[in-house]
Short mmCIF file of C-alpha atoms and ligand atoms in Angstrom, two decimals:
data_model
loop_
_atom_site.label_atom_id
_atom_site.label_comp_id
_atom_site.label_asym_id
_atom_site.label_seq_id
_atom_site.Cartn_x
_atom_site.Cartn_y
_atom_site.Cartn_z
CA UNK A 145 34.54 1.77 3.69
CA UNK A 146 31.33 -0.11 4.34
CA UNK A 147 31.14 0.92 8.00
CA UNK A 148 32.16 4.45 7.04
CA UNK A 149 29.13 4.76 4.75
CA UNK A 150 26.74 3.27 7.30
CA UNK A 151 28.10 5.55 10.01
CA UNK A 152 27.48 8.67 7.90
CA UNK A 153 24.03 7.49 6.87
CA UNK A 154 22.90 6.97 10.45
CA UNK A 155 24.75 10.05 11.69
CA UNK A 156 23.08 12.50 9.29
CA UNK A 157 19.77 10.90 8.40
CA UNK A 158 16.76 10.13 10.58
CA UNK A 159 15.58 6.54 10.55
CA UNK A 160 11.91 6.79 9.58
CA UNK A 161 9.06 5.58 11.83
CA UNK A 162 11.31 4.41 14.66
CA UNK A 163 13.26 5.29 17.77
CA UNK A 164 16.54 6.62 16.40
CA UNK A 165 18.69 4.44 18.62
CA UNK A 166 17.22 1.36 16.93
CA UNK A 167 18.64 2.34 13.49
CA UNK A 168 22.22 1.28 13.94
CA UNK A 169 23.25 -1.09 11.18
CA UNK A 170 21.18 -0.58 8.03
CA UNK A 171 22.03 -3.03 5.29
CA UNK A 172 24.37 -1.34 2.82
CA UNK A 173 23.04 -1.88 -0.71
CA UNK A 174 25.34 -1.44 -3.70
CA UNK A 175 23.14 -2.51 -6.60
CA UNK A 176 20.12 -4.35 -7.86
CA UNK A 177 19.14 -6.59 -10.75
CA UNK A 178 15.69 -7.96 -11.51
CA UNK A 179 14.04 -9.08 -8.27
CA UNK A 180 17.37 -9.10 -6.38
CA UNK A 181 19.37 -6.50 -4.46
CA UNK A 182 23.11 -6.79 -3.93
CA UNK A 183 24.65 -5.79 -0.62
CA UNK A 184 28.18 -4.61 0.15
CA UNK A 185 29.25 -8.16 1.00
CA UNK A 186 28.29 -9.20 -2.52
CA UNK A 187 25.21 -11.17 -1.40
CA UNK A 188 22.30 -11.39 -3.84
CA UNK A 189 19.13 -10.92 -1.81
CA UNK A 190 15.65 -11.66 -3.14
CA UNK A 191 13.45 -8.62 -2.50
CA UNK A 192 10.39 -10.41 -1.15
CA UNK A 193 8.34 -7.24 -0.58
CA UNK A 194 9.51 -4.99 -3.46
CA UNK A 195 10.88 -2.70 -0.73
CA UNK A 196 7.78 -0.82 0.45
CA UNK A 197 5.59 -2.70 -2.06
CA UNK A 198 6.71 -0.28 -4.73
CA UNK A 199 9.47 -1.61 -7.00
CA UNK A 200 6.89 -3.60 -8.94
CA UNK A 201 9.08 -4.12 -12.01
CA UNK A 202 12.28 -4.91 -10.12
CA UNK A 203 15.70 -3.31 -10.47
CA UNK A 204 17.55 -2.19 -13.60
CA UNK A 205 14.54 -2.03 -15.92
CA UNK A 206 16.11 -0.76 -19.14
CA UNK A 207 12.97 0.72 -20.66
CA UNK A 208 12.28 2.95 -17.66
CA UNK A 209 15.93 3.94 -17.24
CA UNK A 210 16.30 4.89 -20.91
CA UNK A 211 13.01 6.83 -20.89
CA UNK A 212 14.11 8.88 -17.86
CA UNK A 213 17.56 9.52 -19.36
CA UNK A 214 16.04 10.66 -22.63
CA UNK A 215 13.67 13.01 -20.81
CA UNK A 216 16.57 14.44 -18.78
CA UNK A 217 18.44 15.21 -22.01
CA UNK A 218 15.32 16.75 -23.52
CA UNK A 219 14.01 18.87 -20.63
CA UNK A 220 14.31 18.02 -16.93
CA UNK A 221 11.76 20.45 -15.54
CA UNK A 222 9.18 23.04 -16.42
CA UNK A 223 6.35 24.17 -14.15
CA UNK A 224 3.04 22.30 -14.11
CA UNK A 225 1.32 25.04 -16.13
CA UNK A 226 3.21 24.26 -19.35
CA UNK A 227 2.32 21.85 -22.10
CA UNK A 228 4.90 19.14 -22.83
CA UNK A 229 4.80 16.18 -25.17
CA UNK A 230 5.65 13.73 -22.38
CA UNK A 231 2.77 15.12 -20.28
CA UNK A 232 0.29 14.48 -23.08
CA UNK A 233 1.60 10.98 -23.80
CA UNK A 234 1.89 9.84 -20.20
CA UNK A 235 -1.52 11.20 -19.17
CA UNK A 236 -3.15 9.46 -22.14
CA UNK A 237 -1.36 6.20 -21.27
CA UNK A 238 -2.73 6.49 -17.73
CA UNK A 239 -6.25 7.23 -18.99
CA UNK A 240 -6.08 4.07 -21.10
CA UNK A 241 -5.51 1.81 -18.09
CA UNK A 242 -8.28 3.38 -15.99
CA UNK A 243 -12.08 3.12 -16.29
CA UNK A 244 -13.73 5.79 -18.49
CA UNK A 245 -15.13 7.65 -15.50
CA UNK A 246 -11.68 8.47 -14.09
CA UNK A 247 -10.48 10.92 -16.69
CA UNK A 248 -8.86 13.89 -14.98
CA UNK A 249 -5.66 13.75 -12.91
CA UNK A 250 -3.61 15.73 -10.44
CA UNK A 251 -0.03 14.54 -10.01
CA UNK A 252 2.21 14.98 -6.97
CA UNK A 253 5.29 13.24 -5.59
CA UNK A 254 3.99 10.69 -3.09
CA UNK A 255 1.03 8.62 -1.96
CA UNK A 256 0.50 10.94 1.02
CA UNK A 257 0.17 13.96 -1.26
CA UNK A 258 -2.13 12.06 -3.61
CA UNK A 259 -4.42 11.45 -0.62
CA UNK A 260 -4.05 15.01 0.63
CA UNK A 261 -5.15 16.25 -2.80
CA UNK A 262 -8.06 13.80 -2.82
CA UNK A 263 -9.25 15.09 0.57
CA UNK A 264 -9.19 18.70 -0.64
CA UNK A 265 -11.03 17.80 -3.83
CA UNK A 266 -13.70 15.85 -1.91
CA UNK A 267 -14.22 18.63 0.62
CA UNK A 268 -14.32 21.37 -2.01
CA UNK A 269 -16.78 19.46 -4.15
CA UNK A 270 -19.02 18.37 -1.27
CA UNK A 271 -18.82 21.62 0.73
CA UNK A 272 -20.36 22.17 3.32
CA UNK A 273 -20.23 18.38 3.87
CA UNK A 274 -16.74 17.58 5.10
CA UNK A 275 -16.66 14.41 7.21
CA UNK A 276 -14.65 11.46 6.02
CA UNK A 277 -15.31 7.86 7.04
CA UNK A 278 -12.18 5.72 7.31
CA UNK A 279 -10.94 2.52 8.92
CA UNK A 280 -8.83 1.55 11.92
CA UNK A 281 -6.68 -0.94 10.02
CA UNK A 282 -5.34 1.42 7.41
CA UNK A 283 -2.46 3.63 6.37
CA UNK A 284 -2.93 6.59 4.04
CA UNK A 285 0.30 8.56 4.50
CA UNK A 286 2.12 10.98 6.76
CA UNK A 287 0.87 14.45 5.82
CA UNK A 288 -1.71 16.07 8.11
CA UNK A 289 -4.82 14.97 6.24
CA UNK A 290 -3.47 11.56 5.23
CA UNK A 291 -2.36 10.66 8.77
CA UNK A 292 -5.73 11.86 10.13
CA UNK A 293 -7.66 9.40 7.97
CA UNK A 294 -5.10 6.69 8.77
CA UNK A 295 -6.11 4.16 11.42
CA UNK A 296 -2.85 2.50 12.42
CA UNK A 297 -0.83 3.51 15.52
CA UNK A 298 1.26 6.03 13.62
CA UNK A 299 -1.79 8.30 13.81
CA UNK A 300 -1.79 8.00 17.60
CA UNK A 301 1.82 9.17 17.66
CA UNK A 302 0.97 12.52 16.06
CA UNK A 303 -2.73 13.24 16.22
CA UNK A 304 -2.64 15.43 19.33
CA UNK A 305 -0.61 18.00 17.43
CA UNK A 306 -1.03 17.18 13.72
CA UNK A 307 -4.63 16.57 12.94
CA UNK A 308 -7.33 17.33 10.45
CA UNK A 309 -10.78 17.10 12.06
CA UNK A 310 -13.93 15.50 10.77
CA UNK A 311 -12.85 11.86 10.53
CA UNK A 312 -15.34 9.18 11.64
CA UNK A 313 -14.20 5.56 11.98
CA UNK A 314 -16.05 2.71 10.34
CA UNK A 315 -15.53 -0.99 11.11
CA UNK A 316 -13.03 -3.01 9.10
CA UNK A 317 -14.14 -5.97 6.98
CA UNK A 318 -11.36 -7.90 8.70
CA UNK A 319 -12.83 -11.39 8.68
CA UNK A 320 -10.00 -13.03 10.65
CA UNK A 321 -10.60 -10.58 13.51
CA UNK A 322 -14.20 -9.61 12.84
CA UNK A 323 -15.06 -6.61 15.06
CA UNK A 324 -18.56 -8.08 15.45
CA UNK A 325 -17.32 -11.50 16.50
CA UNK A 326 -18.48 -13.33 13.38
CA UNK A 327 -16.56 -16.50 12.66
CA UNK A 328 -17.89 -17.68 9.32
CA UNK A 329 -17.60 -15.21 6.48
CA UNK A 330 -20.16 -17.06 4.32
CA UNK A 331 -22.78 -17.17 7.03
CA UNK A 332 -22.21 -13.78 8.66
CA UNK A 333 -24.71 -10.90 8.82
CA UNK A 334 -22.24 -8.42 7.27
CA UNK A 335 -22.36 -6.01 10.17
CA UNK A 336 -19.23 -4.43 8.64
CA UNK A 337 -21.44 -3.02 5.90
CA UNK A 338 -24.71 -2.73 7.86
CA UNK A 339 -22.94 -0.57 10.41
CA UNK A 340 -21.70 1.81 7.71
CA UNK A 341 -25.35 2.15 6.64
CA UNK A 342 -26.20 2.98 10.29
CA UNK A 343 -23.45 5.62 10.48
CA UNK A 344 -24.45 7.19 7.20
CA UNK A 345 -28.05 7.43 8.29
CA UNK A 346 -27.11 9.14 11.58
CA UNK A 347 -23.97 11.15 10.92
CA UNK A 348 -24.48 14.64 9.48
CA UNK A 349 -22.18 16.22 6.84
CA UNK A 350 -20.43 13.12 5.53
CA UNK A 351 -18.54 13.92 2.32
CA UNK A 352 -16.74 10.69 1.52
CA UNK A 353 -15.55 7.20 2.45
CA UNK A 354 -11.78 6.74 2.26
CA UNK A 355 -10.45 3.18 1.98
CA UNK A 356 -7.50 1.11 0.88
CA UNK A 357 -9.22 -1.25 -1.56
CA UNK A 358 -7.03 -4.01 -0.17
CA UNK A 359 -5.50 -2.88 3.12
CA UNK A 360 -1.73 -3.24 2.71
CA UNK A 361 0.74 -2.61 5.54
CA UNK A 362 -1.84 -3.42 8.20
CA UNK A 363 -2.24 -6.99 7.06
CA UNK A 364 -3.40 -7.43 3.43
CA UNK A 365 -7.05 -7.40 4.47
CA UNK A 366 -9.41 -8.47 1.69
CA UNK A 367 -13.12 -7.82 2.21
CA UNK A 368 -15.83 -10.40 1.44
CA UNK A 369 -17.06 -10.61 -2.18
CA UNK A 370 -20.22 -8.53 -1.76
CA UNK A 371 -18.58 -5.80 0.35
CA UNK A 372 -17.63 -3.32 -2.38
CA UNK A 373 -20.77 -3.69 -4.51
CA UNK A 374 -22.83 -3.00 -1.39
CA UNK A 375 -20.61 -0.12 -0.33
CA UNK A 376 -20.92 1.45 -3.80
CA UNK A 377 -24.71 1.23 -3.53
CA UNK A 378 -24.65 2.82 -0.05
CA UNK A 379 -22.38 5.66 -1.21
CA UNK A 380 -24.75 6.40 -4.11
CA UNK A 381 -27.84 6.15 -1.93
CA UNK A 382 -26.47 8.65 0.63
CA UNK A 383 -24.75 10.83 -1.99
CA UNK A 384 -21.22 10.48 -0.53
CA UNK A 385 -18.04 9.94 -2.52
CA UNK A 386 -16.06 6.73 -2.56
CA UNK A 387 -12.29 7.21 -2.54
CA UNK A 388 -10.06 4.19 -3.08
CA UNK A 389 -6.42 4.43 -2.03
CA UNK A 390 -4.49 2.09 -4.33
CA UNK A 391 -1.06 3.45 -3.51
CA UNK A 392 -0.02 -0.09 -2.63
CA UNK A 393 -2.65 -2.34 -4.22
CA UNK A 394 -2.53 -0.76 -7.69
CA UNK A 395 -0.32 -1.44 -10.71
CA UNK A 396 -0.75 -5.16 -11.12
CA UNK A 397 -0.03 -6.02 -7.52
CA UNK A 398 -3.22 -8.08 -7.08
CA UNK A 399 -3.11 -9.63 -10.57
CA UNK A 400 -5.20 -6.84 -12.14
CA UNK A 401 -4.20 -3.30 -13.06
CA UNK A 402 -6.10 -2.03 -10.01
CA UNK A 403 -7.56 -4.02 -7.13
CA UNK A 404 -11.07 -2.56 -7.47
CA UNK A 405 -11.40 -4.51 -10.74
CA UNK A 406 -11.78 -7.69 -8.65
CA UNK A 407 -15.11 -6.37 -7.38
CA UNK A 408 -16.34 -4.64 -10.54
CA UNK A 409 -16.74 -1.39 -8.61
CA UNK A 410 -15.33 1.98 -9.71
CA UNK A 411 -14.52 4.69 -7.11
CA UNK A 412 -15.29 8.38 -7.55
CA UNK A 413 -11.67 9.18 -6.81
CA UNK A 414 -8.65 6.89 -7.06
CA UNK A 415 -5.31 7.68 -5.48
CA UNK A 416 -2.13 5.85 -6.37
CA UNK A 417 1.67 6.22 -6.43
CA UNK A 418 4.55 3.73 -5.86
CA UNK A 419 4.19 1.19 -8.72
CA UNK A 420 3.15 3.89 -11.22
CA UNK A 421 6.85 4.41 -11.98
CA UNK A 422 7.96 1.20 -10.26
CA UNK A 423 9.43 3.81 -7.86
CA UNK A 424 12.21 4.85 -10.24
CA UNK A 425 10.98 8.44 -9.84
CA UNK A 426 8.71 9.70 -7.01
CA UNK A 427 5.09 10.06 -8.05
CA UNK A 428 1.58 10.53 -6.67
CA UNK A 429 -1.64 10.46 -8.69
CA UNK A 430 -5.19 11.53 -7.84
CA UNK A 431 -7.63 10.42 -10.54
CA UNK A 432 -11.06 12.04 -10.48
CA UNK A 433 -14.47 11.17 -11.88
CA UNK A 434 -15.64 13.39 -14.76
CA UNK A 435 -18.68 14.72 -12.90
CA UNK A 436 -16.48 15.92 -10.05
CA UNK A 437 -13.80 17.30 -12.36
CA UNK A 438 -16.34 19.34 -14.32
CA UNK A 439 -17.33 21.09 -11.05
CA UNK A 440 -13.89 22.67 -11.03
CA UNK A 441 -14.42 24.29 -14.43
CA UNK A 442 -15.98 27.19 -12.55
CA UNK A 443 -14.74 26.55 -9.03
CA UNK A 444 -11.22 27.02 -7.72
CA UNK A 445 -9.15 23.82 -7.50
CA UNK A 446 -7.20 24.24 -4.24
CA UNK A 447 -4.42 21.82 -5.22
CA UNK A 448 -0.98 22.13 -6.83
CA UNK A 449 2.70 21.23 -6.39
CA UNK A 450 6.00 22.45 -7.82
CA UNK A 451 6.62 18.89 -8.96
CA UNK A 452 3.13 18.17 -10.33
CA UNK A 453 3.50 16.39 -13.71
CA UNK A 454 7.28 16.34 -13.28
CA UNK A 455 8.71 15.40 -16.68
CA UNK A 456 10.89 12.62 -15.23
CA UNK A 457 7.92 11.08 -13.40
CA UNK A 458 5.79 11.29 -16.54
CA UNK A 459 8.53 9.63 -18.61
CA UNK A 460 9.02 6.89 -16.03
CA UNK A 461 5.27 6.25 -15.74
CA UNK A 462 4.74 6.03 -19.49
CA UNK A 463 7.61 3.55 -19.80
CA UNK A 464 6.35 1.55 -16.80
CA UNK A 465 2.85 1.30 -18.33
CA UNK A 466 4.36 -0.04 -21.58
CA UNK A 467 6.42 -2.50 -19.57
CA UNK A 468 3.41 -3.75 -17.53
CA UNK A 469 1.50 -4.21 -20.79
CA UNK A 470 4.10 -5.77 -23.02
CA UNK A 471 5.96 -7.81 -20.40
CA UNK A 472 2.80 -9.66 -19.33
CA UNK A 473 3.71 -8.94 -15.70
CA UNK A 474 0.16 -8.48 -14.46
CA UNK A 475 -0.85 -11.90 -15.78
CA UNK A 476 2.37 -13.21 -14.24
CA UNK A 477 1.38 -11.67 -10.88
CA UNK A 478 -1.93 -13.57 -10.97
CA UNK A 479 -0.32 -16.87 -11.99
CA UNK A 480 2.79 -16.83 -9.76
CA UNK A 481 0.69 -15.23 -7.03
CA UNK A 482 -1.54 -18.33 -6.88
CA UNK A 483 1.57 -20.44 -6.45
CA UNK A 484 2.92 -18.11 -3.73
CA UNK A 485 -0.38 -18.29 -1.86
CA UNK A 486 -0.46 -22.09 -2.03
CA UNK A 487 3.09 -22.32 -0.68
CA UNK A 488 2.40 -19.85 2.14
CA UNK A 489 -0.76 -21.69 3.19
CA UNK A 490 1.27 -24.93 3.33
CA UNK A 491 3.53 -23.25 5.90
CA UNK A 492 0.61 -23.19 8.33
CA UNK A 493 0.93 -26.97 8.78
CA UNK A 494 4.47 -26.60 10.09
CA UNK A 495 4.26 -23.30 11.99
CA UNK A 496 1.79 -22.88 14.84
CA UNK A 497 2.84 -19.23 15.05
CA UNK A 498 1.00 -18.50 11.78
CA UNK A 499 -2.57 -17.48 12.53
CA UNK A 500 -3.74 -16.58 9.04
CA UNK A 501 -2.55 -16.35 5.44
CA UNK A 502 -4.52 -14.27 2.93
CA UNK A 503 -3.86 -12.55 -0.35
CA UNK A 504 -4.55 -11.77 -3.99
CA UNK A 505 -2.03 -11.89 -6.85
CA UNK A 506 1.46 -11.14 -5.54
CA UNK A 507 0.10 -9.42 -2.42
CA UNK A 508 0.03 -11.73 0.61
CA UNK A 509 -0.30 -11.20 4.33
CA UNK A 510 1.01 -13.67 6.88
CA UNK A 511 -0.31 -12.90 10.36
CA UNK A 512 1.52 -14.27 13.38
CA UNK A 513 -0.19 -15.18 16.66
CA UNK A 514 0.92 -16.39 20.05
CA UNK A 515 -2.05 -18.75 20.19
CA UNK A 516 -3.98 -20.00 17.19
CA UNK A 517 -7.19 -20.71 19.11
CA UNK A 518 -7.45 -17.40 20.93
CA UNK A 519 -5.70 -15.48 18.08
CA UNK A 520 -3.71 -13.62 20.72
CA UNK A 521 -1.17 -11.47 18.84
CA UNK A 522 2.50 -11.30 19.83
CA UNK A 523 2.28 -7.55 20.22
CA UNK A 524 -0.08 -4.73 21.01
CA UNK A 525 -0.36 -2.21 18.18
CA UNK A 526 1.25 0.53 20.31
CA UNK A 527 4.39 -1.60 20.67
CA UNK A 528 5.54 -0.17 17.33
CA UNK A 529 5.49 3.36 18.72
CA UNK A 530 7.17 2.31 21.97
CA UNK A 531 10.06 0.79 19.99
CA UNK A 532 9.50 -2.76 21.26
CA UNK A 533 11.49 -5.22 19.16
CA UNK A 534 8.85 -7.04 17.15
CA UNK A 535 8.80 -10.76 16.47
CA UNK A 536 8.24 -10.05 12.77
CA UNK A 537 11.44 -7.99 12.69
CA UNK A 538 13.42 -10.80 14.31
CA UNK A 539 12.14 -13.27 11.72
CA UNK A 540 12.85 -10.84 8.86
CA UNK A 541 16.39 -10.26 10.11
CA UNK A 542 17.03 -13.99 10.17
CA UNK A 543 15.78 -14.32 6.60
CA UNK A 544 18.68 -12.19 5.37
CA UNK A 545 20.99 -15.09 6.35
CA UNK A 546 19.01 -17.21 3.89
CA UNK A 547 19.28 -14.63 1.08
CA UNK A 548 15.86 -12.99 1.35
CA UNK A 549 14.83 -9.44 2.26
CA UNK A 550 11.39 -8.95 3.80
CA UNK A 551 11.21 -5.23 4.49
CA UNK A 552 7.46 -5.16 5.11
CA UNK A 553 7.53 -6.72 8.58
CA UNK A 554 4.73 -4.84 10.36
CA UNK A 555 3.48 -5.26 13.94
CA UNK A 556 1.98 -8.74 13.72
CA UNK A 557 2.18 -9.46 10.03
CA UNK A 558 4.40 -9.66 7.00
CA UNK A 559 3.44 -8.22 3.66
CA UNK A 560 4.85 -10.58 1.06
CA UNK A 561 4.86 -8.79 -2.27
CA UNK A 562 7.83 -9.54 -4.54
CA UNK A 563 8.30 -7.69 -7.85
CA UNK A 564 5.77 -8.83 -10.46
CA UNK A 565 8.61 -10.27 -12.55
CA UNK A 566 9.33 -13.22 -10.21
CA UNK A 567 8.91 -16.87 -11.15
CA UNK A 568 8.18 -20.01 -9.12
CA UNK A 569 11.87 -20.56 -8.30
CA UNK A 570 12.12 -17.11 -6.72
CA UNK A 571 8.98 -17.84 -4.73
CA UNK A 572 10.48 -21.13 -3.52
CA UNK A 573 13.60 -19.32 -2.32
CA UNK A 574 11.52 -16.77 -0.41
CA UNK A 575 9.09 -19.24 1.14
CA UNK A 576 11.88 -21.60 2.18
CA UNK A 577 13.71 -18.73 3.91
CA UNK A 578 10.51 -17.81 5.74
CA UNK A 579 9.97 -21.46 6.63
CA UNK A 580 13.40 -21.65 8.31
CA UNK A 581 13.24 -18.23 10.00
CA UNK A 582 9.75 -18.80 11.45
CA UNK A 583 11.28 -21.19 13.98
CA UNK A 584 12.10 -18.04 15.95
CA UNK A 585 8.38 -17.25 16.28
CA UNK A 586 7.41 -20.87 16.95
CA UNK A 587 9.93 -21.07 19.79
CA UNK A 588 8.36 -18.01 21.39
CA UNK A 589 5.08 -19.93 21.76
CA UNK A 590 6.47 -22.26 24.36
CA UNK A 591 7.83 -19.45 26.54
C1 PLP B 49 -2.07 2.53 1.05
C2 PLP B 49 -1.07 3.64 1.18
N1 PLP B 49 -1.47 4.90 1.05
C3 PLP B 49 -0.61 5.93 1.16
C4 PLP B 49 0.73 5.72 1.43
C5 PLP B 49 1.66 6.88 1.56
O1 PLP B 49 2.50 6.93 0.47
P1 PLP B 49 3.89 7.72 0.54
O2 PLP B 49 4.74 7.00 1.51
O3 PLP B 49 4.41 7.64 -0.88
O4 PLP B 49 3.58 9.10 0.93
C6 PLP B 49 1.19 4.41 1.58
C7 PLP B 49 2.60 4.14 1.86
O5 PLP B 49 3.01 3.06 2.16
C8 PLP B 49 0.27 3.34 1.46
O6 PLP B 49 0.64 2.07 1.60
#
């Protein structure tokens, strides 16, 4: 029965972002409860990265399930042009968790679409300026515009045929691998920001700067304290828009509703998805500053989707917002996140294969290296596209034996991001599994 299901899954469905021959034995999941998934062998597995950093409230959340069921009974779908009670309530609930400036929303069904909509809004508003600055260590989604502003190797795999032009790369504030060779973040000259100033003063027709506030998949990269305040000032000085992609870093993940709150800086456009419904229903959100939204009173808004403001997504989001608020899960993310960070940093003493550990709230990156002094990575970034078996994947596979799922095993790093409902005991289980499985990476160092 089990093998029958797996065989049909891999026979009919494409495995995403991979060579198809490498998707042979996906884990067969039969249920989930809280922060744990249950597989067909009856094992309870701690979900140590909330799947794709999206099931922020864990599995089986009664409030969200009941809200979606109720909405289904009431009305499952009407087009985006109609007024519905759930649309009014959910949109108001969203407005109440965002800064006053972000007051008008377009909804879609994914983070990629949220970014696609943001790009169209930026380019319409700033026309004829159209260029977008974005980073190398980033992921913004798989639609044409979103993959074009993406920096990671998935862009390389498609950009010759699927590309939106006008993207200019800016350096990453990636202190562990500073592109300018700085070693001390406190002492450094902040070329990562100075160079953006240089680009803005030389590059014609720039419309906006597109960033993950905290870079997620590509290594949980957190910029230095003064980075965003200075970037905000630069954007205002040059009259370009600041777009923050919080598809992954939003919804309590970093211990605040949205990551930008850590820096006291508000973007002109915010995109988000995933945790907005804790992934119970697909969703994408593009939230726009009032000055920009008023432009579209008399100018055509070139954005819309059949599933914009889908009643089930609105119901799930409203319930999720109530749950984040009343369950105290964002405060929990900050508190348990500190504990998780402390435990992960301790692992560095025992595992020479760990090069760096960094994070905020329940959003942590563990970067593996072949050599701590030279910071030589185990893999080149293109290895992902070539289908090379990655050391992070080997470690993650081993962790399943110890009862822990770590689905965010990227090229040289893990993204450790359990549901915001976890406690210290869950964290101990996850960190101990990683501790044991990392022997695989340590052994590779001597080869
Ligand atoms: C920061 C960020 N932006 C955009 C996306 C794309 O979202 P989706 O996969 O829902 O299209 C992702 C997905 O992981 C993401 O992490």
